[in-house]
GROMACS .gro file of C-alpha atoms in nm:
model
  243
    1MET     CA    1   7.753   8.002   9.441
    2SER     CA    2   7.492   7.946   9.725
    3ARG     CA    3   7.412   8.285   9.892
    4ALA     CA    4   7.529   8.146  10.304
    5ARG     CA    5   7.878   8.154  10.049
    6ARG     CA    6   7.785   8.461   9.880
    7LEU     CA    7   7.752   8.649  10.236
    8LEU     CA    8   8.025   8.497  10.387
    9ASP     CA    9   8.256   8.618  10.087
   10LEU     CA   10   8.149   8.967  10.123
   11VAL     CA   11   8.181   8.999  10.523
   12GLN     CA   12   8.528   8.847  10.411
   13GLU     CA   13   8.572   9.157  10.168
   14LEU     CA   14   8.440   9.382  10.416
   15ARG     CA   15   8.654   9.297  10.635
   16SER     CA   16   8.980   9.355  10.416
   17HIS     CA   17   8.902   9.760  10.425
   18ARG     CA   18   8.922   9.964  10.731
   19ASN     CA   19   8.788  10.238  10.565
   20PRO     CA   20   8.461  10.259  10.449
   21VAL     CA   21   8.417  10.104  10.075
   22THR     CA   22   8.170  10.135   9.816
   23GLY     CA   23   7.857   9.927   9.665
   24ALA     CA   24   8.015   9.890   9.327
   25ARG     CA   25   8.299   9.811   9.458
   26LEU     CA   26   8.181   9.556   9.687
   27ALA     CA   27   7.949   9.378   9.392
   28GLU     CA   28   8.294   9.349   9.171
   29ALA     CA   29   8.498   9.188   9.440
   30THR     CA   30   8.205   8.918   9.511
   31GLY     CA   31   8.059   8.848   9.166
   32VAL     CA   32   7.700   9.034   9.188
   33SER     CA   33   7.509   9.301   9.081
   34LEU     CA   34   7.490   9.605   9.290
   35ARG     CA   35   7.116   9.515   9.374
   36THR     CA   36   7.220   9.183   9.464
   37LEU     CA   37   7.476   9.373   9.698
   38TYR     CA   38   7.195   9.593   9.887
   39ARG     CA   39   6.983   9.294   9.946
   40ASP     CA   40   7.308   9.088  10.108
   41ILE     CA   41   7.423   9.423  10.308
   42ASP     CA   42   7.060   9.448  10.467
   43ALA     CA   43   7.052   9.053  10.490
   44LEU     CA   44   7.407   9.046  10.711
   45LYS     CA   45   7.250   9.352  10.900
   46ALA     CA   46   6.942   9.159  10.955
   47GLN     CA   47   7.196   8.849  11.108
   48GLY     CA   48   7.378   9.074  11.324
   49ALA     CA   49   7.642   9.221  11.196
   50PRO     CA   50   7.739   9.563  11.265
   51ILE     CA   51   7.772   9.700  10.908
   52GLU     CA   52   7.746  10.106  10.892
   53GLY     CA   53   7.709  10.285  10.556
   54GLU     CA   54   7.464  10.391  10.326
   55PRO     CA   55   7.448  10.330   9.879
   56GLY     CA   56   7.674  10.652   9.771
   57LEU     CA   57   7.854  10.675  10.111
   58GLY     CA   58   8.003  10.357  10.135
   59TYR     CA   59   8.014  10.032  10.380
   60VAL     CA   60   8.236   9.933  10.671
   61LEU     CA   61   8.235   9.626  10.936
   62MET     CA   62   8.272   9.751  11.283
   63PRO     CA   63   8.513   9.554  11.479
   64GLY     CA   64   8.480   9.248  11.720
   65PHE     CA   65   8.178   9.088  11.455
   66MET     CA   66   8.226   8.715  11.505
   67LEU     CA   67   8.122   8.428  11.232
   68PRO     CA   68   7.895   8.158  11.347
   69PRO     CA   69   8.072   7.796  11.280
   70LEU     CA   70   8.150   7.786  10.908
   71MET     CA   71   8.203   7.522  10.673
   72PHE     CA   72   8.519   7.494  10.502
   73THR     CA   73   8.627   7.299  10.184
   74GLU     CA   74   8.860   7.029  10.220
   75ASP     CA   75   9.180   7.230  10.121
   76GLU     CA   76   9.112   7.471  10.353
   77ILE     CA   77   9.119   7.210  10.652
   78GLU     CA   78   9.474   7.099  10.533
   79ALA     CA   79   9.595   7.427  10.535
   80ILE     CA   80   9.461   7.530  10.846
   81VAL     CA   81   9.575   7.184  11.017
   82LEU     CA   82   9.958   7.199  10.855
   83GLY     CA   83   9.987   7.570  10.930
   84SER     CA   84   9.899   7.490  11.309
   85LYS     CA   85  10.094   7.218  11.340
   86TRP     CA   86  10.411   7.405  11.252
   87VAL     CA   87  10.367   7.665  11.462
   88ALA     CA   88  10.299   7.415  11.707
   89MET     CA   89  10.626   7.252  11.658
   90ARG     CA   90  10.827   7.545  11.514
   91ALA     CA   91  10.708   7.819  11.711
   92ASP     CA   92  10.741   7.953  12.105
   93GLU     CA   93  10.590   7.726  12.354
   94ASN     CA   94  10.258   7.963  12.408
   95LEU     CA   95  10.167   8.024  12.065
   96GLY     CA   96  10.243   7.649  11.996
   97ASP     CA   97  10.008   7.593  12.273
   98ALA     CA   98   9.772   7.849  12.103
   99ALA     CA   99   9.773   7.657  11.797
  100ARG     CA  100   9.679   7.294  11.910
  101SER     CA  101   9.410   7.522  12.140
  102ALA     CA  102   9.295   7.688  11.828
  103LEU     CA  103   9.252   7.379  11.631
  104VAL     CA  104   9.076   7.181  11.879
  105LYS     CA  105   8.802   7.454  11.898
  106ILE     CA  106   8.794   7.412  11.535
  107ALA     CA  107   8.726   7.093  11.509
  108SER     CA  108   8.469   7.084  11.724
  109VAL     CA  109   8.216   7.380  11.555
  110LEU     CA  110   8.315   7.080  11.260
  111PRO     CA  111   8.043   6.872  11.056
  112PRO     CA  112   8.162   6.479  11.114
  113ASP     CA  113   8.347   6.431  10.776
  114LEU     CA  114   8.536   6.726  10.841
  115LYS     CA  115   8.619   6.702  11.180
  116ALA     CA  116   8.743   6.373  11.044
  117SER     CA  117   8.965   6.557  10.841
  118VAL     CA  118   9.143   6.736  11.126
  119GLU     CA  119   9.118   6.432  11.313
  120ASP     CA  120   9.314   6.205  11.021
  121SER     CA  121   9.483   6.459  10.835
  122SER     CA  122   9.781   6.307  10.610
  123LEU     CA  123   9.990   6.654  10.646
  124HIS     CA  124  10.282   6.640  10.891
  125VAL     CA  125  10.565   6.904  10.947
  126GLY     CA  126  10.895   6.729  10.947
  127PRO     CA  127  11.148   6.787  11.234
  128GLY     CA  128  11.400   7.074  11.220
  129ALA     CA  129  11.687   7.157  11.398
  130PRO     CA  130  11.622   7.304  11.741
  131VAL     CA  131  11.577   7.737  11.672
  132PRO     CA  132  11.808   7.880  11.983
  133GLU     CA  133  11.577   8.167  12.127
  134GLY     CA  134  11.834   8.350  12.351
  135VAL     CA  135  11.735   8.458  12.693
  136THR     CA  136  11.446   8.672  12.610
  137ARG     CA  137  11.074   8.464  12.559
  138LEU     CA  138  10.951   8.555  12.203
  139SER     CA  139  10.582   8.562  12.407
  140ASP     CA  140  10.760   8.894  12.597
  141ILE     CA  141  10.862   9.037  12.256
  142ARG     CA  142  10.527   8.942  12.065
  143ASP     CA  143  10.341   9.115  12.403
  144ALA     CA  144  10.486   9.474  12.337
  145ILE     CA  145  10.475   9.459  11.943
  146ARG     CA  146  10.093   9.375  12.050
  147ARG     CA  147  10.071   9.662  12.290
  148GLU     CA  148  10.323   9.918  12.032
  149ARG     CA  149  10.603   9.918  12.367
  150LYS     CA  150  10.964  10.108  12.347
  151VAL     CA  151  11.181   9.832  12.455
  152VAL     CA  152  11.517   9.874  12.567
  153VAL     CA  153  11.754   9.602  12.470
  154ARG     CA  154  12.128   9.490  12.492
  155TYR     CA  155  12.245   9.316  12.203
  156GLU     CA  156  12.515   9.108  12.079
  157ASP     CA  157  12.604   9.165  11.678
  158LEU     CA  158  12.802   8.906  11.488
  159ALA     CA  159  13.130   9.032  11.577
  160GLY     CA  160  13.047   8.986  11.944
  161ALA     CA  161  13.015   9.387  11.980
  162VAL     CA  162  12.767   9.433  12.236
  163THR     CA  163  12.535   9.768  12.241
  164GLU     CA  164  12.232   9.900  12.435
  165ARG     CA  165  11.943   9.981  12.158
  166THR     CA  166  11.588  10.191  12.226
  167ILE     CA  167  11.376  10.018  11.966
  168TRP     CA  168  11.037   9.990  11.853
  169PRO     CA  169  10.939   9.657  11.750
  170PHE     CA  170  10.655   9.571  11.553
  171ALA     CA  171  10.694   9.268  11.376
  172LEU     CA  172  10.866   8.895  11.426
  173THR     CA  173  10.977   8.683  11.136
  174PHE     CA  174  11.033   8.323  11.201
  175PHE     CA  175  11.321   8.164  10.950
  176GLU     CA  176  11.366   7.797  10.988
  177LYS     CA  177  11.709   7.852  11.156
  178ALA     CA  178  11.605   8.181  11.337
  179ARG     CA  179  11.383   8.457  11.467
  180LEU     CA  180  11.404   8.804  11.336
  181VAL     CA  181  11.294   9.110  11.583
  182ILE     CA  182  11.209   9.419  11.296
  183GLY     CA  183  11.197   9.744  11.468
  184TRP     CA  184  11.319  10.093  11.426
  185CYS     CA  185  11.597  10.152  11.599
  186GLU     CA  186  11.640  10.532  11.787
  187LEU     CA  187  12.044  10.467  11.800
  188ARG     CA  188  12.059  10.450  11.408
  189GLU     CA  189  11.776  10.611  11.347
  190ASP     CA  190  11.682  10.359  11.054
  191PHE     CA  191  11.476  10.039  11.026
  192ARG     CA  192  11.724   9.715  11.207
  193SER     CA  193  11.649   9.348  11.228
  194PHE     CA  194  11.765   9.180  11.532
  195ARG     CA  195  11.821   8.787  11.581
  196ALA     CA  196  11.600   8.702  11.900
  197ASP     CA  197  11.876   8.461  12.006
  198ARG     CA  198  12.155   8.774  12.040
  199ILE     CA  199  11.926   8.986  12.304
  200LEU     CA  200  12.084   8.951  12.624
  201SER     CA  201  11.858   9.199  12.788
  202PHE     CA  202  11.513   9.302  12.710
  203THR     CA  203  11.306   9.557  12.872
  204VAL     CA  204  10.977   9.676  12.811
  205CYS     CA  205  10.891  10.065  12.848
  206GLU     CA  206  10.590  10.230  12.940
  207ARG     CA  207  10.640  10.454  12.654
  208ARG     CA  208  10.423  10.421  12.338
  209TYR     CA  209  10.597  10.427  11.963
  210LEU     CA  210  10.579  10.751  11.829
  211ARG     CA  211  10.379  10.631  11.536
  212ARG     CA  212  10.163  10.305  11.521
  213ARG     CA  213  10.233   9.961  11.453
  214GLN     CA  214  10.049   9.943  11.134
  215VAL     CA  215  10.268  10.259  10.988
  216LEU     CA  216  10.617  10.134  11.053
  217MET     CA  217  10.524   9.831  10.859
  218LYS     CA  218  10.379   9.986  10.573
  219GLU     CA  219  10.723  10.160  10.600
  220TRP     CA  220  10.940   9.912  10.631
  221GLN     CA  221  10.771   9.699  10.351
  222ALA     CA  222  10.810  10.005  10.103
  223ARG     CA  223  11.209  10.025  10.158
  224GLN     CA  224  11.193   9.622  10.140
  225GLN     CA  225  11.023   9.647   9.762
  226ALA     CA  226  11.266   9.945   9.680
  227ARG     CA  227  11.550   9.758   9.758
  228GLU     CA  228  11.433   9.426   9.570
  229ALA     CA  229  11.354   9.634   9.298
  230ASP     CA  230  11.699   9.806   9.266
  231ALA     CA  231  11.866   9.461   9.307
  232ARG     CA  232  11.663   9.316   9.016
  233SER     CA  233  11.699   9.627   8.770
  234CYS     CA  234  12.087   9.580   8.865
  235GLY     CA  235  12.093   9.264   8.764
  236ALA     CA  236  11.931   9.326   8.493
  237ILE     CA  237  12.170   9.542   8.370
  238GLU     CA  238  12.449   9.317   8.447
  239ARG     CA  239  12.345   9.051   8.217
  240ARG     CA  240  12.239   9.268   7.921
  241ARG     CA  241  12.672   9.354   7.959
  242ALA     CA  242  12.763   9.028   8.014
  243GLY     CA  243  12.521   8.943   7.680
   0.00000   0.00000   0.00000
């Protein structure tokens, strides 16, 4: 492995941790000796990487560090191109424009051969049925999620009943035929999902959530995983009974 690739892997590993991580763990994750790891940390610091910490205490990469133009593999290029094309065609207009703009910026810093791979990619996203968005713009929903703001919505369920809810939106899920807003519902005092096209009105409050978005996401994911585990367990029991 080249030294440049090794340093890049180290930066990516540091980025995956919010709290200080020990040198031993970083060395194991990047496949180098502890001595080499310390040299690589010093090399990154010399290049301007804001890494704080020291041996025995651990290291953390401070937010805001921007990597210089990087070399991508052909598979990485294809993944970026295909993902950007999907977002450009299937997400909301603002996010689609952002995907196209990001792809142009990435192509501008690539060497000629890889830039050609972006421009002449043979991977395409097939046509799909239009996804109804409703009266609320997805960009407004994404903004409320980013700012961790409570929102008041009027929502029509599948039976046609309309209720007013105060929710804490923390995720937006893109399905092939629907967009779901995931949030904590104060009315139900539980996690709920809301189809974006069934939201009749969407008013953003200046009040923040009572819990951080990352905390809500972890709680919801844990709940989902527990339900999936229960479903698998019940399925196994039924199969044993049938057998």
